[in-house]
Amino acid sequence: MSTLESIIWHVLGYSAMPVIILGGFVGVAAVSIGILSLTKDKES
């Protein structure tokens, strides 16, 4: 593997983890807001 390929794979590897963590956080937040908006009191 060339140096350029090694650099590319390292950048992809290190950038994947924050993206996965932040994506999961945003997904959980969106689902939670959706569930809360479905179950909120309709009169208020």
Coordinates of N, CA, C and O in Angstrom, one line a residue:
M1 N 0.9 -1.2 0.0 CA 0.0 0.0 0.0 C 0.9 1.2 0.0 O 1.9 1.3 0.8
S2 N 0.6 2.2 -0.8 CA 1.4 3.4 -0.9 C 1.1 4.3 0.3 O 0.2 4.1 1.0
T3 N 1.9 5.3 0.4 CA 1.8 6.3 1.5 C 0.5 7.0 1.4 O -0.2 7.3 2.4
L4 N 0.1 7.4 0.1 CA -1.2 8.1 -0.1 C -2.4 7.3 0.4 O -3.2 7.8 1.1
E5 N -2.4 6.0 0.0 CA -3.4 5.1 0.4 C -3.5 5.0 1.9 O -4.6 5.0 2.5
S6 N -2.3 4.9 2.5 CA -2.3 4.8 4.0 C -2.9 6.0 4.6 O -3.6 5.9 5.6
I7 N -2.5 7.2 4.1 CA -3.1 8.4 4.7 C -4.6 8.5 4.5 O -5.3 8.8 5.4
I8 N -5.1 8.1 3.3 CA -6.5 8.1 3.1 C -7.2 7.2 4.0 O -8.3 7.6 4.6
W9 N -6.7 6.0 4.2 CA -7.4 5.0 5.1 C -7.4 5.5 6.6 O -8.3 5.3 7.3
H10 N -6.3 6.1 7.0 CA -6.2 6.7 8.3 C -7.2 7.8 8.5 O -7.9 7.8 9.6
V11 N -7.3 8.7 7.6 CA -8.3 9.8 7.6 C -9.7 9.2 7.7 O -10.5 9.7 8.5
L12 N -10.0 8.2 6.8 CA -11.4 7.6 6.8 C -11.6 7.0 8.2 O -12.7 7.1 8.7
G13 N -10.7 6.2 8.7 CA -10.8 5.5 10.0 C -11.1 6.5 11.1 O -12.0 6.2 11.9
Y14 N -10.3 7.6 11.2 CA -10.5 8.5 12.3 C -11.7 9.4 12.2 O -12.2 9.9 13.2
S15 N -12.1 9.6 11.0 CA -13.3 10.5 10.8 C -14.6 9.7 10.9 O -15.7 10.2 11.1
A16 N -14.5 8.3 10.8 CA -15.7 7.5 10.8 C -16.3 7.5 12.2 O -17.5 7.6 12.4
M17 N -15.5 7.3 13.2 CA -16.0 7.2 14.6 C -16.8 8.4 15.1 O -18.0 8.2 15.6
P18 N -16.3 9.6 14.9 CA -17.2 10.8 15.4 C -18.5 10.9 14.6 O -19.5 11.2 15.1
V19 N -18.4 10.6 13.3 CA -19.6 10.6 12.4 C -20.6 9.6 12.9 O -21.8 9.9 13.0
I20 N -20.2 8.4 13.2 CA -21.1 7.4 13.7 C -21.7 7.8 15.1 O -22.9 7.6 15.3
I21 N -20.9 8.3 16.0 CA -21.3 8.7 17.3 C -22.3 9.9 17.2 O -23.4 9.8 17.8
L22 N -22.0 10.9 16.4 CA -22.9 12.0 16.3 C -24.1 11.6 15.5 O -25.2 12.1 15.9
G23 N -24.0 10.8 14.5 CA -25.2 10.3 13.8 C -26.2 9.5 14.7 O -27.4 9.7 14.6
G24 N -25.6 8.7 15.6 CA -26.4 8.0 16.5 C -27.1 8.9 17.5 O -28.3 8.7 17.8
F25 N -26.4 9.9 18.0 CA -26.9 10.9 18.9 C -28.1 11.6 18.3 O -29.2 11.8 18.9
V26 N -27.9 12.1 17.0 CA -29.0 12.8 16.3 C -30.2 11.9 16.1 O -31.3 12.3 16.2
G27 N -29.9 10.6 15.7 CA -31.0 9.7 15.5 C -31.8 9.4 16.7 O -33.0 9.5 16.7
V28 N -31.1 9.2 17.8 CA -31.9 9.0 19.1 C -32.6 10.2 19.5 O -33.8 10.1 20.0
A29 N -32.0 11.4 19.3 CA -32.7 12.6 19.7 C -34.0 12.8 18.8 O -35.1 13.2 19.3
A30 N -33.9 12.5 17.5 CA -35.0 12.7 16.6 C -36.2 11.7 17.0 O -37.3 12.1 17.0
V31 N -35.8 10.5 17.3 CA -36.8 9.5 17.6 C -37.5 9.8 19.0 O -38.7 9.7 19.1
S32 N -36.7 10.3 19.9 CA -37.2 10.7 21.2 C -38.2 11.9 21.1 O -39.2 11.9 21.7
I33 N -37.8 12.9 20.3 CA -38.7 14.0 20.1 C -40.0 13.6 19.4 O -41.1 14.0 19.7
G34 N -39.8 12.7 18.4 CA -41.0 12.1 17.7 C -42.0 11.4 18.7 O -43.2 11.6 18.6
I35 N -41.4 10.6 19.5 CA -42.2 9.8 20.5 C -42.9 10.8 21.5 O -44.1 10.7 21.8
L36 N -42.1 11.8 22.0 CA -42.7 12.7 22.9 C -43.8 13.6 22.3 O -44.8 13.9 22.9
S37 N -43.6 14.0 21.0 CA -44.6 14.8 20.3 C -45.9 13.9 20.1 O -47.0 14.5 20.1
L38 N -45.8 12.6 19.9 CA -46.9 11.8 19.7 C -47.7 11.6 21.0 O -48.9 11.4 21.0
T39 N -47.0 11.6 22.1 CA -47.6 11.2 23.4 C -47.9 12.4 24.3 O -48.3 12.3 25.4
K40 N -47.7 13.7 23.8 CA -47.9 14.8 24.6 C -49.4 15.1 24.8 O -50.3 14.6 24.0
D41 N -49.7 15.8 25.8 CA -51.1 16.2 26.1 C -51.7 17.1 25.0 O -51.1 18.1 24.7
K42 N -52.8 16.6 24.4 CA -53.4 17.4 23.3 C -54.1 18.7 23.7 O -54.2 19.6 22.9
E43 N -54.6 18.8 24.9 CA -55.3 20.0 25.3 C -54.4 21.2 25.5 O -54.8 22.3 25.3
S44 N -53.2 21.0 26.0 CA -52.4 22.1 26.4 C -51.6 22.7 25.2 O -51.5 22.0 24.2

